[in-house]
Amino acid sequence: MSVAAQAAAAPSKTILRALAGEALPTPPIWMMRQAGRYLPEYRATRVQAGDFLSLCYNPELAAEVTLQPIRRYGFDGAILFADILLVPQALGADLWFVTGEGPRLSTITDRSGVDALKTVDAIHDTLSPIYETVKILSRELPAETTLIGFAGAPWTVATYMIAGRGTPDQGPAHAMREGEPEAFDALIDRITEATIEYLSMQIEAGAEVVKIFDSWAGSLKGDAFRRYALEPAKRITAALNDRHPGIPVIAFPREAGEGYIGFARATGADCVALDNSVSPDWAAEHVQVDGCVQGNLASKHMVTGGQALIDETRAIVRAFRKGPHIFNLGHGIPPDADPENVALMIETVRGCRD
Ligand code: CP3
C-alpha cells in the first residue's frame, strides 16, 4: 500500500485508532448505559415513548436518547440505544419489563422450547426499527464520534431465555446445560446465528464497531467457559470479520477473571472490556499485552464522586497509558448516579496528561 493509501485507510476517530492498536496520549471515553435514567432528559423521552420497549422500537426517540449524552458530555463513542433481550423477542419469546424489578420472558426448559423458536431469517421482522435507529445515528452523530452497535453474547442471552428473568447464579441455565446438553447446545447455536445476522445488519446500517455483552460469563468455569463464552464469541467475530473486514469487535466476558488472559487472541476480538473486579495494573500486564482494553472504573464512583473518583480515574489512565486503551466503567452507570460526577470523570481523564 502507498503511504497516501495507508493514510487514507488509517482511522481518524479516536476510538477506532485505539481499537487499531494505537496508544493515545488521552484515552477516548464512553460509558456503558450512558443513555439512562440518571439523566433527566432520558427520563423525559422515556415518558414520551410510554415504556422502555416502546422507546427501543421507536427509531426517532431511540436515536434521540443515544444523542443526549453526546450533546451533554461530548463522549468519543455513542452506543446504540436498544437492549440485549430484543433478540430473544425477535426469536419468538414473550418479553416485558416489570418496573423496579427488571425483565421477564417466557421460559425455555427443553428441546421442544428451542424447536418452537422462529428461524433466524425471521428476526429482521422485529428488529428492523433498530437498524433504522442506527441509520439515523450515522447521519446525525458528530464527525468525531464513533457509533457502537451491540448484542448480548449467546450464554448471557440464553440465561434469560431459560430462566425467564435475571438470576443471581444463572442456576436454571446451568441446570439445562448439564441436564439437557443437546437442547442447550441447540439454543446456543440458534442465538449465535441470530446474533451474527443482527450485528451484520447493524454494521450495514452504519455501526462502526460492535460490542458483545457477556454479562454472566463469570459463572462459567473451565471447559464450560471455553465452550459457551469463548467459542460463541470466536464464531461471531470470525463471521463478522469475514463479511465486514475492518469492523472491530469488543468482547466483554464480564467477571471472567483469569479468563480475560488470552481472550482477545483466542476469539479474534480487537478489544477486551474489563469489569472492575480486576486491577488495572494486573490487566495492563496480562490482558493489554494482546491489544486494546476498555474499562474499568467502578460504577459506584458515579454515585459517590469526590477525591476517590479522581484518584481511581487517574490510576486507571496511568496503568494503561503505554498501550491502546478506551476509558469506560466496569459496568453500566447506575440510575442514582449524579450527572456532575460523569463530568468530573471526563475532566479528570482529559486532564491526565502528566
Ligand atoms: O449501554 C447503553 O447505554 C446501550 C443500551 C443498553 C441497554 N441495555 C439499555 C437499557 C445496553 C447495551 C444494554 C445491555 C443489557 N441489557 C445487558 C448487558 C449489560 C449489563 O448491564 O450487564 C443486560 C443483562 C440487559 C438486560 C436488561 N435490560 C436488564 C437486566 C434491565 C433491567 C435492569 C435495569 O437497569 O433496570 C434492562 C433495562 C434497560 N436496558 C435499561 C436501559 C437504559 C433501563 C430501562 C429503563 O429505562 O427503565
mmCIF file of C-alpha atoms and ligand atoms in Angstrom:
data_model
loop_
_atom_site.group_PDB
_atom_site.id
_atom_site.type_symbol
_atom_site.label_atom_id
_atom_site.label_comp_id
_atom_site.label_asym_id
_atom_site.label_seq_id
_atom_site.Cartn_x
_atom_site.Cartn_y
_atom_site.Cartn_z
ATOM 1 C CA MET A 1 0.000 0.000 0.000
ATOM 2 C CA SER A 2 1.290 3.501 -0.802
ATOM 3 C CA VAL A 3 1.808 5.980 2.039
ATOM 4 C CA ALA A 4 -1.149 8.011 0.771
ATOM 5 C CA ALA A 5 -3.384 4.925 0.624
ATOM 6 C CA GLN A 6 -2.276 3.943 4.122
ATOM 7 C CA ALA A 7 -3.082 7.408 5.452
ATOM 8 C CA ALA A 8 -6.494 7.267 3.769
ATOM 9 C CA ALA A 9 -7.157 3.837 5.288
ATOM 10 C CA ALA A 10 -5.987 4.817 8.792
ATOM 11 C CA PRO A 11 -8.915 5.685 11.073
ATOM 12 C CA SER A 12 -9.138 9.233 12.405
ATOM 13 C CA LYS A 13 -11.761 8.757 15.133
ATOM 14 C CA THR A 14 -10.030 8.219 18.484
ATOM 15 C CA ILE A 15 -11.946 5.057 19.425
ATOM 16 C CA LEU A 16 -11.114 3.463 16.060
ATOM 17 C CA ARG A 17 -7.462 4.454 16.487
ATOM 18 C CA ALA A 18 -7.301 2.804 19.915
ATOM 19 C CA LEU A 19 -9.021 -0.290 18.514
ATOM 20 C CA ALA A 20 -6.410 -0.403 15.754
ATOM 21 C CA GLY A 21 -3.755 -0.657 18.475
ATOM 22 C CA GLU A 22 -2.627 2.942 18.948
ATOM 23 C CA ALA A 23 -1.659 4.216 22.433
ATOM 24 C CA LEU A 24 -3.124 7.738 22.539
ATOM 25 C CA PRO A 25 -1.930 10.486 24.918
ATOM 26 C CA THR A 26 -5.507 10.790 26.224
ATOM 27 C CA PRO A 27 -7.711 7.706 26.053
ATOM 28 C CA PRO A 28 -11.060 8.102 24.291
ATOM 29 C CA ILE A 29 -14.089 7.791 26.595
ATOM 30 C CA TRP A 30 -17.602 6.417 26.552
ATOM 31 C CA MET A 31 -19.721 4.828 29.260
ATOM 32 C CA MET A 32 -21.908 1.722 29.428
ATOM 33 C CA ARG A 33 -25.591 2.776 29.853
ATOM 34 C CA GLN A 34 -24.589 6.373 29.103
ATOM 35 C CA ALA A 35 -28.151 6.942 27.872
ATOM 36 C CA GLY A 36 -30.104 6.095 31.002
ATOM 37 C CA ARG A 37 -32.211 7.001 33.977
ATOM 38 C CA TYR A 38 -29.541 9.130 35.719
ATOM 39 C CA LEU A 39 -30.204 11.770 33.006
ATOM 40 C CA PRO A 40 -33.376 13.903 33.354
ATOM 41 C CA GLU A 41 -33.586 14.271 29.549
ATOM 42 C CA TYR A 42 -33.623 10.437 29.191
ATOM 43 C CA ARG A 43 -36.427 10.143 31.752
ATOM 44 C CA ALA A 44 -38.458 12.761 29.855
ATOM 45 C CA THR A 45 -38.064 10.946 26.495
ATOM 46 C CA ARG A 46 -38.927 7.614 28.109
ATOM 47 C CA VAL A 47 -42.198 9.121 29.380
ATOM 48 C CA GLN A 48 -42.877 10.417 25.877
ATOM 49 C CA ALA A 49 -42.270 6.903 24.444
ATOM 50 C CA GLY A 50 -44.593 5.276 27.017
ATOM 51 C CA ASP A 51 -42.336 2.482 28.254
ATOM 52 C CA PHE A 52 -38.849 1.070 27.824
ATOM 53 C CA LEU A 53 -39.591 -1.356 24.973
ATOM 54 C CA SER A 54 -41.596 1.268 23.054
ATOM 55 C CA LEU A 55 -38.536 3.514 23.370
ATOM 56 C CA CYS A 56 -36.248 0.767 21.988
ATOM 57 C CA TYR A 57 -38.519 0.218 18.955
ATOM 58 C CA ASN A 58 -39.066 3.930 18.174
ATOM 59 C CA PRO A 59 -36.145 4.898 15.880
ATOM 60 C CA GLU A 60 -36.514 8.684 16.312
ATOM 61 C CA LEU A 61 -36.742 8.540 20.104
ATOM 62 C CA ALA A 62 -34.082 5.800 20.469
ATOM 63 C CA ALA A 63 -31.730 7.950 18.358
ATOM 64 C CA GLU A 64 -32.636 10.967 20.493
ATOM 65 C CA VAL A 65 -31.682 9.245 23.784
ATOM 66 C CA THR A 66 -28.471 7.932 22.189
ATOM 67 C CA LEU A 67 -27.538 11.509 21.262
ATOM 68 C CA GLN A 68 -28.387 13.055 24.647
ATOM 69 C CA PRO A 69 -25.159 12.049 26.473
ATOM 70 C CA ILE A 70 -23.115 13.029 23.390
ATOM 71 C CA ARG A 71 -24.594 16.550 23.476
ATOM 72 C CA ARG A 72 -24.210 16.864 27.244
ATOM 73 C CA TYR A 73 -20.693 15.437 27.640
ATOM 74 C CA GLY A 74 -19.051 15.030 24.217
ATOM 75 C CA PHE A 75 -18.241 11.337 24.665
ATOM 76 C CA ASP A 76 -15.992 9.871 21.935
ATOM 77 C CA GLY A 77 -18.390 6.985 21.355
ATOM 78 C CA ALA A 78 -22.169 6.609 21.123
ATOM 79 C CA ILE A 79 -23.735 3.220 21.822
ATOM 80 C CA LEU A 80 -26.932 2.380 20.011
ATOM 81 C CA PHE A 81 -29.907 2.533 22.388
ATOM 82 C CA ALA A 82 -31.584 -0.888 22.448
ATOM 83 C CA ASP A 83 -31.415 -3.976 24.680
ATOM 84 C CA ILE A 84 -29.816 -7.422 24.511
ATOM 85 C CA LEU A 85 -33.227 -9.032 25.107
ATOM 86 C CA LEU A 86 -34.671 -7.839 21.788
ATOM 87 C CA VAL A 87 -33.016 -10.854 20.082
ATOM 88 C CA PRO A 88 -34.975 -13.406 22.176
ATOM 89 C CA GLN A 89 -38.115 -11.408 21.438
ATOM 90 C CA ALA A 90 -37.315 -11.499 17.708
ATOM 91 C CA LEU A 91 -36.860 -15.277 18.009
ATOM 92 C CA GLY A 92 -40.397 -15.524 19.403
ATOM 93 C CA ALA A 93 -40.017 -15.246 23.194
ATOM 94 C CA ASP A 94 -42.507 -13.068 25.085
ATOM 95 C CA LEU A 95 -40.704 -10.141 26.727
ATOM 96 C CA TRP A 96 -41.851 -7.486 29.170
ATOM 97 C CA PHE A 97 -40.269 -5.310 31.855
ATOM 98 C CA VAL A 98 -41.593 -5.070 35.412
ATOM 99 C CA THR A 99 -40.915 -1.600 36.836
ATOM 100 C CA GLY A 100 -38.371 -1.714 39.620
ATOM 101 C CA GLU A 101 -37.659 -5.416 39.034
ATOM 102 C CA GLY A 102 -36.322 -5.930 35.516
ATOM 103 C CA PRO A 103 -37.029 -8.127 32.507
ATOM 104 C CA ARG A 104 -39.420 -11.083 32.292
ATOM 105 C CA LEU A 105 -39.559 -13.594 29.417
ATOM 106 C CA SER A 106 -41.413 -16.779 28.577
ATOM 107 C CA THR A 107 -39.146 -19.687 29.609
ATOM 108 C CA ILE A 108 -37.426 -22.460 27.650
ATOM 109 C CA THR A 109 -36.963 -25.703 29.552
ATOM 110 C CA ASP A 110 -36.384 -28.364 26.913
ATOM 111 C CA ARG A 111 -35.807 -29.210 23.260
ATOM 112 C CA SER A 112 -39.414 -28.505 22.274
ATOM 113 C CA GLY A 113 -38.987 -24.933 23.542
ATOM 114 C CA VAL A 114 -35.907 -24.471 21.365
ATOM 115 C CA ASP A 115 -37.645 -26.015 18.331
ATOM 116 C CA ALA A 116 -40.615 -23.676 18.776
ATOM 117 C CA LEU A 117 -38.395 -20.601 18.270
ATOM 118 C CA LYS A 118 -38.591 -18.720 14.993
ATOM 119 C CA THR A 119 -35.941 -19.197 12.332
ATOM 120 C CA VAL A 120 -33.035 -16.791 12.151
ATOM 121 C CA ASP A 121 -34.355 -15.236 8.887
ATOM 122 C CA ALA A 122 -37.457 -14.078 10.747
ATOM 123 C CA ILE A 123 -35.650 -11.856 13.281
ATOM 124 C CA HIS A 124 -35.500 -8.822 10.988
ATOM 125 C CA ASP A 125 -39.308 -8.503 11.061
ATOM 126 C CA THR A 126 -38.992 -7.478 14.711
ATOM 127 C CA LEU A 127 -35.550 -5.859 14.631
ATOM 128 C CA SER A 128 -35.832 -3.592 11.568
ATOM 129 C CA PRO A 129 -36.630 -0.476 13.698
ATOM 130 C CA ILE A 130 -33.245 -0.968 15.381
ATOM 131 C CA TYR A 131 -31.463 -0.793 12.011
ATOM 132 C CA GLU A 132 -33.399 2.413 11.338
ATOM 133 C CA THR A 133 -32.105 3.878 14.632
ATOM 134 C CA VAL A 134 -28.540 3.052 13.529
ATOM 135 C CA LYS A 135 -29.123 4.785 10.177
ATOM 136 C CA ILE A 136 -30.425 7.946 11.859
ATOM 137 C CA LEU A 137 -27.432 7.957 14.212
ATOM 138 C CA SER A 138 -24.874 7.508 11.483
ATOM 139 C CA ARG A 139 -26.319 10.649 9.841
ATOM 140 C CA GLU A 140 -26.673 12.737 12.980
ATOM 141 C CA LEU A 141 -23.648 11.978 15.149
ATOM 142 C CA PRO A 142 -20.764 14.472 15.182
ATOM 143 C CA ALA A 143 -17.987 13.521 12.725
ATOM 144 C CA GLU A 144 -15.564 12.599 15.541
ATOM 145 C CA THR A 145 -17.963 10.282 17.420
ATOM 146 C CA THR A 146 -17.769 6.519 16.851
ATOM 147 C CA LEU A 147 -21.065 4.634 16.538
ATOM 148 C CA ILE A 148 -21.040 1.379 18.525
ATOM 149 C CA GLY A 149 -23.584 -1.376 17.853
ATOM 150 C CA PHE A 150 -24.071 -4.309 20.224
ATOM 151 C CA ALA A 151 -25.722 -7.590 21.073
ATOM 152 C CA GLY A 152 -25.786 -9.904 24.063
ATOM 153 C CA ALA A 153 -23.471 -12.921 23.973
ATOM 154 C CA PRO A 154 -25.242 -16.267 23.461
ATOM 155 C CA TRP A 155 -24.615 -17.539 27.016
ATOM 156 C CA THR A 156 -25.949 -14.380 28.700
ATOM 157 C CA VAL A 157 -28.973 -14.218 26.388
ATOM 158 C CA ALA A 158 -29.635 -17.952 26.996
ATOM 159 C CA THR A 159 -29.615 -17.423 30.793
ATOM 160 C CA TYR A 160 -32.580 -15.029 30.427
ATOM 161 C CA MET A 161 -34.396 -17.226 27.880
ATOM 162 C CA ILE A 162 -34.145 -20.296 30.105
ATOM 163 C CA ALA A 163 -34.963 -18.683 33.479
ATOM 164 C CA GLY A 164 -37.367 -16.054 32.122
ATOM 165 C CA ARG A 165 -35.625 -13.388 34.218
ATOM 166 C CA GLY A 166 -32.292 -12.313 35.671
ATOM 167 C CA THR A 167 -30.956 -14.786 38.236
ATOM 168 C CA PRO A 168 -28.197 -14.336 40.850
ATOM 169 C CA ASP A 169 -26.305 -17.521 39.905
ATOM 170 C CA GLN A 170 -27.762 -18.446 36.469
ATOM 171 C CA GLY A 171 -28.901 -21.709 38.123
ATOM 172 C CA PRO A 172 -31.620 -22.677 35.594
ATOM 173 C CA ALA A 173 -29.231 -22.214 32.632
ATOM 174 C CA HIS A 174 -26.511 -24.271 34.330
ATOM 175 C CA ALA A 175 -29.094 -26.988 35.099
ATOM 176 C CA MET A 176 -30.157 -27.171 31.426
ATOM 177 C CA ARG A 177 -26.525 -27.091 30.266
ATOM 178 C CA GLU A 178 -25.784 -30.114 32.458
ATOM 179 C CA GLY A 179 -29.121 -31.951 32.244
ATOM 180 C CA GLU A 180 -30.125 -31.389 28.607
ATOM 181 C CA PRO A 181 -26.862 -30.657 26.802
ATOM 182 C CA GLU A 182 -28.259 -31.237 23.306
ATOM 183 C CA ALA A 183 -31.168 -28.855 23.742
ATOM 184 C CA PHE A 184 -28.851 -26.351 25.405
ATOM 185 C CA ASP A 185 -26.330 -26.529 22.536
ATOM 186 C CA ALA A 186 -29.158 -26.079 20.007
ATOM 187 C CA LEU A 187 -30.271 -22.944 21.873
ATOM 188 C CA ILE A 188 -26.728 -21.514 21.948
ATOM 189 C CA ASP A 189 -26.419 -22.225 18.208
ATOM 190 C CA ARG A 190 -29.685 -20.512 17.377
ATOM 191 C CA ILE A 191 -28.763 -17.403 19.391
ATOM 192 C CA THR A 192 -25.253 -17.361 17.872
ATOM 193 C CA GLU A 193 -26.653 -17.426 14.327
ATOM 194 C CA ALA A 194 -29.251 -14.753 15.121
ATOM 195 C CA THR A 195 -26.554 -12.574 16.702
ATOM 196 C CA ILE A 196 -24.360 -12.790 13.606
ATOM 197 C CA GLU A 197 -27.288 -11.659 11.394
ATOM 198 C CA TYR A 198 -28.342 -8.931 13.819
ATOM 199 C CA LEU A 199 -24.845 -7.434 14.183
ATOM 200 C CA SER A 200 -24.244 -7.738 10.468
ATOM 201 C CA MET A 201 -27.373 -5.659 9.790
ATOM 202 C CA GLN A 202 -26.271 -3.063 12.365
ATOM 203 C CA ILE A 203 -22.939 -2.780 10.538
ATOM 204 C CA GLU A 204 -24.678 -2.437 7.175
ATOM 205 C CA ALA A 205 -26.809 0.344 8.679
ATOM 206 C CA GLY A 206 -23.698 2.233 9.862
ATOM 207 C CA ALA A 207 -22.325 0.766 13.112
ATOM 208 C CA GLU A 208 -18.535 1.245 13.082
ATOM 209 C CA VAL A 209 -17.723 -1.102 15.981
ATOM 210 C CA VAL A 210 -19.740 -3.847 17.652
ATOM 211 C CA LYS A 211 -19.645 -4.998 21.250
ATOM 212 C CA ILE A 212 -20.713 -8.402 22.555
ATOM 213 C CA PHE A 213 -22.003 -8.245 26.156
ATOM 214 C CA ASP A 214 -21.446 -11.462 28.114
ATOM 215 C CA SER A 215 -22.576 -10.157 31.486
ATOM 216 C CA TRP A 216 -22.764 -13.614 33.090
ATOM 217 C CA ALA A 217 -19.545 -15.109 31.623
ATOM 218 C CA GLY A 218 -18.089 -15.152 35.151
ATOM 219 C CA SER A 219 -20.318 -18.047 36.191
ATOM 220 C CA LEU A 220 -18.798 -20.335 33.529
ATOM 221 C CA LYS A 221 -15.624 -22.120 34.604
ATOM 222 C CA GLY A 222 -13.013 -24.262 32.865
ATOM 223 C CA ASP A 223 -14.288 -26.197 29.861
ATOM 224 C CA ALA A 224 -17.749 -24.595 30.137
ATOM 225 C CA PHE A 225 -16.139 -21.135 29.829
ATOM 226 C CA ARG A 226 -14.292 -22.274 26.728
ATOM 227 C CA ARG A 227 -17.382 -23.830 25.116
ATOM 228 C CA TYR A 228 -20.010 -21.245 25.965
ATOM 229 C CA ALA A 229 -18.183 -17.907 26.423
ATOM 230 C CA LEU A 230 -15.089 -18.203 24.234
ATOM 231 C CA GLU A 231 -16.327 -20.348 21.319
ATOM 232 C CA PRO A 232 -19.504 -18.335 20.534
ATOM 233 C CA ALA A 233 -17.535 -15.057 20.714
ATOM 234 C CA LYS A 234 -14.978 -16.576 18.341
ATOM 235 C CA ARG A 235 -17.670 -17.751 15.924
ATOM 236 C CA ILE A 236 -19.440 -14.386 15.877
ATOM 237 C CA THR A 237 -16.172 -12.469 15.459
ATOM 238 C CA ALA A 238 -14.985 -14.731 12.615
ATOM 239 C CA ALA A 239 -18.298 -14.433 10.741
ATOM 240 C CA LEU A 240 -18.327 -10.628 11.091
ATOM 241 C CA ASN A 241 -14.655 -10.308 10.086
ATOM 242 C CA ASP A 242 -15.438 -12.372 7.042
ATOM 243 C CA ARG A 243 -18.479 -10.326 5.989
ATOM 244 C CA HIS A 244 -17.288 -6.904 7.148
ATOM 245 C CA PRO A 245 -13.485 -6.774 7.164
ATOM 246 C CA GLY A 246 -12.100 -3.915 9.218
ATOM 247 C CA ILE A 247 -15.052 -3.562 11.620
ATOM 248 C CA PRO A 248 -13.621 -4.015 15.136
ATOM 249 C CA VAL A 249 -15.253 -6.236 17.745
ATOM 250 C CA ILE A 250 -15.170 -5.557 21.503
ATOM 251 C CA ALA A 251 -15.767 -8.611 23.706
ATOM 252 C CA PHE A 252 -16.997 -8.215 27.294
ATOM 253 C CA PRO A 253 -16.738 -11.522 29.182
ATOM 254 C CA ARG A 254 -17.709 -9.839 32.463
ATOM 255 C CA GLU A 255 -16.086 -11.198 35.628
ATOM 256 C CA ALA A 256 -14.029 -13.693 33.618
ATOM 257 C CA GLY A 257 -11.061 -13.072 35.976
ATOM 258 C CA GLU A 258 -8.142 -15.129 34.668
ATOM 259 C CA GLY A 259 -10.349 -15.962 31.675
ATOM 260 C CA TYR A 260 -9.538 -12.459 30.416
ATOM 261 C CA ILE A 261 -5.962 -13.634 29.746
ATOM 262 C CA GLY A 262 -5.649 -14.549 26.069
ATOM 263 C CA PHE A 263 -9.386 -13.969 25.398
ATOM 264 C CA ALA A 264 -8.744 -11.476 22.578
ATOM 265 C CA ARG A 265 -6.180 -13.748 20.938
ATOM 266 C CA ALA A 266 -8.405 -16.835 21.221
ATOM 267 C CA THR A 267 -11.578 -15.145 19.908
ATOM 268 C CA GLY A 268 -10.060 -12.712 17.401
ATOM 269 C CA ALA A 269 -11.686 -9.760 19.205
ATOM 270 C CA ASP A 270 -9.941 -6.396 18.751
ATOM 271 C CA CYS A 271 -10.555 -5.325 22.339
ATOM 272 C CA VAL A 272 -11.494 -6.847 25.671
ATOM 273 C CA ALA A 273 -13.716 -4.834 28.014
ATOM 274 C CA LEU A 274 -12.805 -5.221 31.688
ATOM 275 C CA ASP A 275 -15.086 -5.127 34.707
ATOM 276 C CA ASN A 276 -13.742 -3.555 37.898
ATOM 277 C CA SER A 277 -13.022 -6.810 39.729
ATOM 278 C CA VAL A 278 -9.589 -6.860 38.073
ATOM 279 C CA SER A 279 -6.964 -4.251 38.919
ATOM 280 C CA PRO A 280 -5.767 -2.038 36.080
ATOM 281 C CA ASP A 281 -2.120 -2.881 36.831
ATOM 282 C CA TRP A 282 -2.820 -6.614 36.580
ATOM 283 C CA ALA A 283 -4.845 -6.125 33.381
ATOM 284 C CA ALA A 284 -2.153 -3.935 31.788
ATOM 285 C CA GLU A 285 0.357 -6.719 32.347
ATOM 286 C CA HIS A 286 -1.799 -9.726 31.429
ATOM 287 C CA VAL A 287 -4.528 -8.536 29.056
ATOM 288 C CA GLN A 288 -3.357 -5.328 27.347
ATOM 289 C CA VAL A 289 -0.309 -7.228 26.036
ATOM 290 C CA ASP A 290 -2.684 -8.639 23.376
ATOM 291 C CA GLY A 291 -4.117 -5.296 22.271
ATOM 292 C CA CYS A 292 -6.714 -2.711 23.183
ATOM 293 C CA VAL A 293 -8.540 -2.886 26.517
ATOM 294 C CA GLN A 294 -11.593 -0.974 27.660
ATOM 295 C CA GLY A 295 -12.558 -0.053 31.215
ATOM 296 C CA ASN A 296 -12.635 -0.203 34.134
ATOM 297 C CA LEU A 297 -13.713 2.408 36.701
ATOM 298 C CA ALA A 298 -16.128 1.080 39.343
ATOM 299 C CA SER A 299 -19.612 2.404 38.545
ATOM 300 C CA LYS A 300 -20.205 3.343 42.205
ATOM 301 C CA HIS A 301 -17.912 6.367 41.762
ATOM 302 C CA MET A 302 -20.622 7.863 39.557
ATOM 303 C CA VAL A 303 -22.814 7.908 42.684
ATOM 304 C CA THR A 304 -20.214 8.854 45.298
ATOM 305 C CA GLY A 305 -17.858 11.179 43.336
ATOM 306 C CA GLY A 306 -15.197 13.207 45.185
ATOM 307 C CA GLN A 307 -11.474 12.578 45.542
ATOM 308 C CA ALA A 308 -11.866 8.775 45.307
ATOM 309 C CA LEU A 309 -13.321 9.172 41.809
ATOM 310 C CA ILE A 310 -10.401 11.394 40.780
ATOM 311 C CA ASP A 311 -7.754 9.075 42.284
ATOM 312 C CA GLU A 312 -9.198 5.895 40.744
ATOM 313 C CA THR A 313 -9.677 7.521 37.348
ATOM 314 C CA ARG A 314 -6.050 8.698 37.313
ATOM 315 C CA ALA A 315 -4.781 5.285 38.423
ATOM 316 C CA ILE A 316 -6.610 3.615 35.524
ATOM 317 C CA VAL A 317 -5.377 6.095 32.912
ATOM 318 C CA ARG A 318 -1.795 5.703 34.201
ATOM 319 C CA ALA A 319 -1.876 1.906 34.357
ATOM 320 C CA PHE A 320 -2.998 1.607 30.720
ATOM 321 C CA ARG A 321 -1.152 4.554 29.171
ATOM 322 C CA LYS A 322 1.610 2.546 27.461
ATOM 323 C CA GLY A 323 -0.856 0.685 25.257
ATOM 324 C CA PRO A 324 -4.199 1.077 23.487
ATOM 325 C CA HIS A 325 -6.984 1.921 25.947
ATOM 326 C CA ILE A 326 -10.577 3.150 25.828
ATOM 327 C CA PHE A 327 -11.727 4.617 29.135
ATOM 328 C CA ASN A 328 -15.066 3.215 30.398
ATOM 329 C CA LEU A 329 -16.780 1.998 33.547
ATOM 330 C CA GLY A 330 -16.570 -1.627 34.712
ATOM 331 C CA HIS A 331 -20.356 -1.966 34.253
ATOM 332 C CA GLY A 332 -23.355 0.263 33.475
ATOM 333 C CA ILE A 333 -23.824 3.605 35.226
ATOM 334 C CA PRO A 334 -26.459 3.225 37.992
ATOM 335 C CA PRO A 335 -29.762 5.172 37.847
ATOM 336 C CA ASP A 336 -28.913 7.047 41.081
ATOM 337 C CA ALA A 337 -25.632 8.426 39.645
ATOM 338 C CA ASP A 338 -25.060 12.183 39.796
ATOM 339 C CA PRO A 339 -24.597 13.673 36.282
ATOM 340 C CA GLU A 340 -21.955 16.016 37.774
ATOM 341 C CA ASN A 341 -19.747 13.025 38.610
ATOM 342 C CA VAL A 342 -19.724 11.976 34.943
ATOM 343 C CA ALA A 343 -18.448 15.448 34.046
ATOM 344 C CA LEU A 344 -15.779 15.159 36.764
ATOM 345 C CA MET A 345 -14.638 11.762 35.410
ATOM 346 C CA ILE A 346 -14.305 13.126 31.866
ATOM 347 C CA GLU A 347 -12.455 16.235 33.057
ATOM 348 C CA THR A 348 -10.065 14.033 35.057
ATOM 349 C CA VAL A 349 -9.328 11.677 32.128
ATOM 350 C CA ARG A 350 -8.777 14.562 29.712
ATOM 351 C CA GLY A 351 -6.619 16.487 32.193
ATOM 352 C CA CYS A 352 -4.430 13.484 32.952
ATOM 353 C CA ARG A 353 -1.537 14.027 30.541
ATOM 354 C CA ASP A 354 1.314 14.361 33.067
HETATM 355 O O1 CP3 B 1 -25.178 0.958 27.205
HETATM 356 C C1 CP3 B 1 -26.122 1.578 26.675
HETATM 357 O O2 CP3 B 1 -26.458 2.725 27.037
HETATM 358 C C2 CP3 B 1 -26.828 0.968 25.481
HETATM 359 C C3 CP3 B 1 -28.118 0.388 25.705
HETATM 360 C C4 CP3 B 1 -28.189 -0.852 26.570
HETATM 361 C C5 CP3 B 1 -29.241 -1.094 27.477
HETATM 362 N N1 CP3 B 1 -29.102 -2.362 27.966
HETATM 363 C C6 CP3 B 1 -30.330 -0.162 27.794
HETATM 364 C C7 CP3 B 1 -31.158 -0.417 28.987
HETATM 365 C C8 CP3 B 1 -27.348 -1.961 26.576
HETATM 366 C C9 CP3 B 1 -26.025 -2.191 25.878
HETATM 367 C C10 CP3 B 1 -27.956 -2.910 27.452
HETATM 368 C C11 CP3 B 1 -27.371 -4.232 27.687
HETATM 369 C C12 CP3 B 1 -28.050 -5.156 28.598
HETATM 370 N N2 CP3 B 1 -29.381 -5.299 28.830
HETATM 371 C C13 CP3 B 1 -27.361 -6.162 29.324
HETATM 372 C C14 CP3 B 1 -25.864 -6.421 29.262
HETATM 373 C C15 CP3 B 1 -25.074 -5.442 30.025
HETATM 374 C C16 CP3 B 1 -25.313 -5.463 31.514
HETATM 375 O O3 CP3 B 1 -25.881 -4.491 32.007
HETATM 376 O O4 CP3 B 1 -24.900 -6.452 32.156
HETATM 377 C C17 CP3 B 1 -28.324 -6.869 30.055
HETATM 378 C C18 CP3 B 1 -28.048 -8.011 31.012
HETATM 379 C C19 CP3 B 1 -29.592 -6.321 29.723
HETATM 380 C C20 CP3 B 1 -30.923 -6.776 30.185
HETATM 381 C C21 CP3 B 1 -31.622 -5.724 30.938
HETATM 382 N N3 CP3 B 1 -32.155 -4.577 30.374
HETATM 383 C C22 CP3 B 1 -31.844 -5.670 32.323
HETATM 384 C C23 CP3 B 1 -31.386 -6.722 33.309
HETATM 385 C C24 CP3 B 1 -32.543 -4.486 32.568
HETATM 386 C C25 CP3 B 1 -33.133 -4.052 33.879
HETATM 387 C C26 CP3 B 1 -32.101 -3.519 34.791
HETATM 388 C C27 CP3 B 1 -32.243 -2.042 34.940
HETATM 389 O O5 CP3 B 1 -31.219 -1.344 34.897
HETATM 390 O O6 CP3 B 1 -33.395 -1.599 35.160
HETATM 391 C C28 CP3 B 1 -32.676 -3.798 31.339
HETATM 392 C C29 CP3 B 1 -33.319 -2.485 31.137
HETATM 393 C C30 CP3 B 1 -32.505 -1.432 30.465
HETATM 394 N N4 CP3 B 1 -31.703 -1.615 29.370
HETATM 395 C C31 CP3 B 1 -32.468 -0.046 30.825
HETATM 396 C C32 CP3 B 1 -31.637 0.588 29.895
HETATM 397 C C33 CP3 B 1 -31.330 2.063 29.808
HETATM 398 C C34 CP3 B 1 -33.258 0.602 31.946
HETATM 399 C C35 CP3 B 1 -34.646 0.712 31.411
HETATM 400 C C36 CP3 B 1 -35.451 1.855 31.908
HETATM 401 O O7 CP3 B 1 -35.385 2.963 31.320
HETATM 402 O O8 CP3 B 1 -36.207 1.605 32.845
#
